[in-house]
Amino acid sequence: MADAHAVPHHDYHLVNPSPWPLVASIAVTIMMIGAVIWMKGLAPAESGPVAAALLAKGDKALFFAGLAGVLVSMFGWWSDVIKESRAGDHTPVVSLGLRYGMMLFIASEVMFFVAFFWMFFDMALFNEARTLIPEVGNWTDTAAAWSTWPPKGVEVLDPWQLPLLNTIILLLSGTTVTWAHHALQVGDRKGAKTGLLITVLLGALFTGVQAYEYQHIIHEHLFFNEEAANSGLYGSIFFMATGFHGFHVLVGSIFLLVCLLRLYAGQMTPEKHFGFEAAAWYWHFVDVVWLFLFAFVYVAFG
């Protein structure tokens, strides 16, 4: 009777008690508090040696301690999920739930970028409405700067140089990740490894090109200069939208790199490779977002 109760007679997997949700929550809280300390500070430098060492503006220790906790939680939690899969706990019903979960996650990421595009289009399409704002204090100069788009004083980038190069890189990476996925589906492990390796390298190349582009913008003061003193919103929107996309490229590259390491370890089969499938979905999402960024932020309204 005891053995009968020990074996589940359903398609659902009830996970064992795990410390990772609690550890991750604590680590994220510490990281966010650390970010506030880094940018604004929670105590003046003269408030004592301990407070000055941990809570003064510019101190990064708490932020990176929290970040380390987040990374450890991610590694431990996702390692447990992989172990559950290899133990046979991911039944067809569980696998379907994982797919729904990934779809909803990508949908939430779409809405994340919708907010940035909404702000950008509001400023780019209705910029002339700023001239109708009543003259109140210093707002007059800012409204005048925003009455044209890009704002006066901002030196925009040539979309047909580095932005076009990064577009080609990402589109090419979309084809290589599709090649790798198809190769794995038909049992061509060598082709899957080759395609996935090229995809990871292209992701790293995209990140390098974007870092060089940012260095050029900052060094040449293209967005933030004396002539564009009241036009900082353009640079803020640009760095928020393209910067978060760049962060997603970095996350996607790590995601695909883990899949590549698992492929080399022989952990994926043509029938069972949802981790790779989810990474490919995420990568295609990153590609599509970049096409919108390139078309509107760099070309149409640049």
Tab-separated table of C-alpha atoms in Angstrom, residues 17-120:
chain	number	residue	atom	x	y	z
A	17	PRO	CA	11.108	21.429	-1.722
A	18	SER	CA	13.653	23.888	-3.096
A	19	PRO	CA	15.605	26.712	-1.454
A	20	TRP	CA	16.036	28.633	-4.714
A	21	PRO	CA	12.836	30.737	-4.760
A	22	LEU	CA	13.633	32.139	-1.285
A	23	VAL	CA	17.350	32.569	-2.016
A	24	ALA	CA	16.601	34.288	-5.334
A	25	SER	CA	14.093	36.667	-3.710
A	26	ILE	CA	16.575	37.686	-1.020
A	27	ALA	CA	19.363	38.113	-3.583
A	28	VAL	CA	17.219	40.283	-5.888
A	29	THR	CA	16.187	42.472	-2.937
A	30	ILE	CA	19.823	42.954	-1.931
A	31	MET	CA	20.793	43.707	-5.526
A	32	MET	CA	18.071	46.360	-5.921
A	33	ILE	CA	18.973	48.028	-2.630
A	34	GLY	CA	22.595	47.918	-3.758
A	35	ALA	CA	21.625	49.603	-7.040
A	36	VAL	CA	19.949	52.428	-5.104
A	37	ILE	CA	23.064	52.820	-2.931
A	38	TRP	CA	25.296	52.810	-6.011
A	39	MET	CA	23.280	55.552	-7.755
A	40	LYS	CA	21.870	57.643	-4.896
A	41	GLY	CA	23.240	56.410	-1.565
A	42	LEU	CA	21.307	55.677	1.628
A	43	ALA	CA	23.639	57.380	4.116
A	44	PRO	CA	26.110	60.277	3.932
A	45	ALA	CA	29.808	59.452	3.904
A	46	GLU	CA	30.329	61.083	7.328
A	47	SER	CA	27.717	58.909	9.083
A	48	GLY	CA	30.254	56.359	10.329
A	49	PRO	CA	32.788	53.854	8.970
A	50	VAL	CA	30.276	51.009	8.429
A	51	ALA	CA	27.655	53.211	6.786
A	52	ALA	CA	30.299	54.955	4.704
A	53	ALA	CA	31.645	51.599	3.568
A	54	LEU	CA	28.291	50.045	2.631
A	55	LEU	CA	25.625	52.748	2.229
A	56	ALA	CA	27.375	55.812	0.767
A	57	LYS	CA	26.625	56.910	-2.780
A	58	GLY	CA	28.785	55.171	-5.344
A	59	ASP	CA	29.454	52.043	-3.279
A	60	LYS	CA	28.988	48.927	-5.431
A	61	ALA	CA	29.651	46.155	-2.910
A	62	LEU	CA	26.019	45.406	-1.991
A	63	PHE	CA	24.882	45.466	-5.617
A	64	PHE	CA	27.473	42.937	-6.750
A	65	ALA	CA	26.862	40.770	-3.679
A	66	GLY	CA	23.185	40.598	-4.644
A	67	LEU	CA	24.080	39.956	-8.279
A	68	ALA	CA	26.297	37.054	-7.222
A	69	GLY	CA	23.388	35.620	-5.246
A	70	VAL	CA	21.098	35.946	-8.274
A	71	LEU	CA	23.598	34.152	-10.521
A	72	VAL	CA	24.055	31.343	-7.980
A	73	SER	CA	20.266	31.003	-7.689
A	74	MET	CA	19.873	30.870	-11.463
A	75	PHE	CA	22.566	28.228	-11.815
A	76	GLY	CA	21.189	26.090	-8.984
A	77	TRP	CA	17.535	26.413	-9.943
A	78	TRP	CA	17.980	25.707	-13.639
A	79	SER	CA	20.380	22.857	-12.880
A	80	ASP	CA	17.591	21.262	-10.841
A	81	VAL	CA	15.181	21.673	-13.767
A	82	ILE	CA	17.672	19.940	-16.088
A	83	LYS	CA	18.089	17.110	-13.563
A	84	GLU	CA	14.297	16.705	-13.378
A	85	SER	CA	14.158	16.479	-17.162
A	86	ARG	CA	16.901	13.865	-17.334
A	87	ALA	CA	15.174	11.886	-14.576
A	88	GLY	CA	12.053	11.623	-16.742
A	89	ASP	CA	9.877	13.997	-14.731
A	90	HIS	CA	9.053	16.183	-17.729
A	91	THR	CA	6.033	14.308	-19.025
A	92	PRO	CA	4.153	15.535	-22.128
A	93	VAL	CA	1.827	17.551	-19.893
A	94	VAL	CA	4.751	19.142	-18.026
A	95	SER	CA	6.528	19.886	-21.323
A	96	LEU	CA	3.383	21.590	-22.609
A	97	GLY	CA	3.283	23.713	-19.470
A	98	LEU	CA	6.921	24.692	-19.984
A	99	ARG	CA	6.114	25.774	-23.526
A	100	TYR	CA	3.164	27.870	-22.370
A	101	GLY	CA	5.377	29.401	-19.702
A	102	MET	CA	8.043	30.375	-22.248
A	103	MET	CA	5.418	31.844	-24.572
A	104	LEU	CA	3.978	33.976	-21.773
A	105	PHE	CA	7.462	35.081	-20.755
A	106	ILE	CA	8.239	36.239	-24.309
A	107	ALA	CA	4.832	37.964	-24.458
A	108	SER	CA	5.715	39.876	-21.276
A	109	GLU	CA	9.046	40.853	-22.846
A	110	VAL	CA	7.187	42.136	-25.919
A	111	MET	CA	5.110	44.432	-23.700
A	112	PHE	CA	8.317	45.562	-21.987
A	113	PHE	CA	9.614	46.887	-25.299
A	114	VAL	CA	6.184	48.214	-26.287
A	115	ALA	CA	6.543	50.705	-23.421
A	116	PHE	CA	9.817	52.016	-24.853
A	117	PHE	CA	8.437	52.239	-28.391
A	118	TRP	CA	5.321	53.975	-27.085
A	119	MET	CA	7.464	56.648	-25.434
A	120	PHE	CA	9.635	57.004	-28.535
